[in-house]
């Protein structure tokens, strides 16, 4: 009926070559997969686990190439369909003023570094730095 149910969302992001990079928030990742935690959602999105809870391993070629899950003050969790995983803490800031736009600032920092061919870990750190700068200022 046009609703974005977890099944409909998974259909949109899964399948051979469907999505190369997905950068949801933790809430979005859990909504897409129907899972309770970012860690569980990551495994489903990259193709390492079944979304239906059957416990069966999914074919990795059906997963998203690289998933970066933004978790706010808890940093980011990322993984790729080849089995690599990353966890990067959020940068410490002296005072959070406004978190609106922090996710977009993360995306910009990550994409700037990753698109230049640097490693995922460096791109994640750049994204976290961008988010930290944005959170210290008012307005998106």
GROMACS .gro file of C-alpha atoms in nm:
model
  140
    1UNK     CA    1   0.000   0.000   0.000
    2UNK     CA    2   0.297   0.229  -0.046
    3UNK     CA    3   0.422   0.190   0.312
    4UNK     CA    4   0.793   0.167   0.380
    5UNK     CA    5   0.784  -0.148   0.590
    6UNK     CA    6   1.110  -0.316   0.688
    7UNK     CA    7   1.055  -0.570   0.409
    8UNK     CA    8   0.999  -0.297   0.149
    9UNK     CA    9   1.305  -0.105   0.268
   10UNK     CA   10   1.524  -0.416   0.261
   11UNK     CA   11   1.406  -0.489  -0.094
   12UNK     CA   12   1.517  -0.139  -0.194
   13UNK     CA   13   1.870  -0.171  -0.054
   14UNK     CA   14   1.948  -0.541  -0.110
   15UNK     CA   15   2.028  -0.740  -0.419
   16UNK     CA   16   2.339  -0.771  -0.633
   17UNK     CA   17   2.483  -0.424  -0.678
   18UNK     CA   18   2.169  -0.249  -0.550
   19UNK     CA   19   2.349  -0.004  -0.319
   20UNK     CA   20   2.722   0.062  -0.287
   21UNK     CA   21   2.710   0.292   0.017
   22UNK     CA   22   2.437   0.340   0.277
   23UNK     CA   23   2.475   0.594   0.561
   24UNK     CA   24   2.169   0.571   0.788
   25UNK     CA   25   2.131   0.682   1.148
   26UNK     CA   26   2.099   0.405   1.406
   27UNK     CA   27   1.721   0.455   1.416
   28UNK     CA   28   1.697   0.435   1.037
   29UNK     CA   29   1.916   0.123   1.019
   30UNK     CA   30   1.701  -0.054   1.277
   31UNK     CA   31   1.380   0.052   1.100
   32UNK     CA   32   1.510  -0.073   0.764
   33UNK     CA   33   1.610  -0.411   0.900
   34UNK     CA   34   1.357  -0.461   1.178
   35UNK     CA   35   1.645  -0.525   1.420
   36UNK     CA   36   1.687  -0.383   1.771
   37UNK     CA   37   2.054  -0.279   1.763
   38UNK     CA   38   2.294  -0.110   1.523
   39UNK     CA   39   2.521  -0.415   1.540
   40UNK     CA   40   2.241  -0.649   1.431
   41UNK     CA   41   2.124  -0.407   1.163
   42UNK     CA   42   2.477  -0.376   1.026
   43UNK     CA   43   2.511  -0.751   0.985
   44UNK     CA   44   2.182  -0.771   0.796
   45UNK     CA   45   2.260  -0.474   0.571
   46UNK     CA   46   2.604  -0.597   0.465
   47UNK     CA   47   2.466  -0.944   0.399
   48UNK     CA   48   2.614  -1.127   0.695
   49UNK     CA   49   2.282  -1.222   0.858
   50UNK     CA   50   1.924  -1.287   0.766
   51UNK     CA   51   1.667  -1.013   0.823
   52UNK     CA   52   1.395  -1.267   0.905
   53UNK     CA   53   1.558  -1.383   1.228
   54UNK     CA   54   1.613  -1.736   1.100
   55UNK     CA   55   1.978  -1.720   1.197
   56UNK     CA   56   2.085  -1.827   0.848
   57UNK     CA   57   2.372  -1.648   0.688
   58UNK     CA   58   2.281  -1.437   0.389
   59UNK     CA   59   2.479  -1.439   0.067
   60UNK     CA   60   2.725  -1.150   0.108
   61UNK     CA   61   2.682  -1.054  -0.258
   62UNK     CA   62   2.327  -0.949  -0.171
   63UNK     CA   63   2.444  -0.696   0.087
   64UNK     CA   64   2.521  -0.328   0.064
   65UNK     CA   65   2.886  -0.269  -0.027
   66UNK     CA   66   2.960  -0.037   0.266
   67UNK     CA   67   2.728   0.059   0.552
   68UNK     CA   68   2.804   0.346   0.791
   69UNK     CA   69   2.563   0.370   1.084
   70UNK     CA   70   2.569   0.704   1.267
   71UNK     CA   71   2.502   0.675   1.641
   72UNK     CA   72   2.530   1.035   1.759
   73UNK     CA   73   2.735   1.072   2.076
   74UNK     CA   74   2.824   0.701   2.055
   75UNK     CA   75   3.014   0.750   1.728
   76UNK     CA   76   2.978   0.534   1.420
   77UNK     CA   77   2.968   0.168   1.333
   78UNK     CA   78   3.060   0.056   0.983
   79UNK     CA   79   3.108  -0.261   0.786
   80UNK     CA   80   3.146  -0.384   0.434
   81UNK     CA   81   3.022  -0.689   0.250
   82UNK     CA   82   3.370  -0.847   0.256
   83UNK     CA   83   3.351  -0.879   0.637
   84UNK     CA   84   3.556  -0.580   0.755
   85UNK     CA   85   3.414  -0.385   1.051
   86UNK     CA   86   3.495  -0.047   1.205
   87UNK     CA   87   3.383   0.133   1.521
   88UNK     CA   88   3.491   0.494   1.572
   89UNK     CA   89   3.399   0.697   1.880
   90UNK     CA   90   3.248   1.042   1.851
   91UNK     CA   91   3.487   1.331   1.900
   92UNK     CA   92   3.473   1.494   2.241
   93UNK     CA   93   3.340   1.848   2.237
   94UNK     CA   94   3.339   2.104   2.516
   95UNK     CA   95   2.975   2.199   2.464
   96UNK     CA   96   2.702   2.068   2.235
   97UNK     CA   97   2.494   2.359   2.107
   98UNK     CA   98   2.277   2.205   1.835
   99UNK     CA   99   2.288   1.858   1.679
  100UNK     CA  100   2.076   1.955   1.377
  101UNK     CA  101   2.293   1.903   1.073
  102UNK     CA  102   2.557   1.695   1.253
  103UNK     CA  103   2.468   1.386   1.050
  104UNK     CA  104   2.494   1.581   0.726
  105UNK     CA  105   2.829   1.724   0.839
  106UNK     CA  106   2.944   1.368   0.914
  107UNK     CA  107   2.840   1.259   0.565
  108UNK     CA  108   3.029   1.549   0.405
  109UNK     CA  109   3.350   1.479   0.597
  110UNK     CA  110   3.332   1.106   0.532
  111UNK     CA  111   3.260   1.143   0.161
  112UNK     CA  112   3.532   1.406   0.112
  113UNK     CA  113   3.801   1.171   0.244
  114UNK     CA  114   3.661   0.841   0.111
  115UNK     CA  115   3.611   0.980  -0.242
  116UNK     CA  116   3.981   1.070  -0.250
  117UNK     CA  117   4.067   0.703  -0.211
  118UNK     CA  118   4.170   0.709   0.153
  119UNK     CA  119   4.079   0.420   0.382
  120UNK     CA  120   3.741   0.383   0.549
  121UNK     CA  121   3.886   0.436   0.899
  122UNK     CA  122   4.029   0.774   0.801
  123UNK     CA  123   3.702   0.872   0.635
  124UNK     CA  124   3.507   0.775   0.948
  125UNK     CA  125   3.735   0.992   1.164
  126UNK     CA  126   3.693   1.286   0.926
  127UNK     CA  127   3.317   1.241   0.940
  128UNK     CA  128   3.319   1.237   1.319
  129UNK     CA  129   3.528   1.555   1.322
  130UNK     CA  130   3.281   1.727   1.089
  131UNK     CA  131   2.987   1.622   1.306
  132UNK     CA  132   3.164   1.750   1.619
  133UNK     CA  133   3.228   2.090   1.460
  134UNK     CA  134   2.864   2.115   1.349
  135UNK     CA  135   2.730   2.022   1.693
  136UNK     CA  136   2.918   2.311   1.854
  137UNK     CA  137   2.729   2.571   1.648
  138UNK     CA  138   2.370   2.683   1.627
  139UNK     CA  139   2.163   2.607   1.317
  140UNK     CA  140   2.195   2.344   1.050
   0.00000   0.00000   0.00000
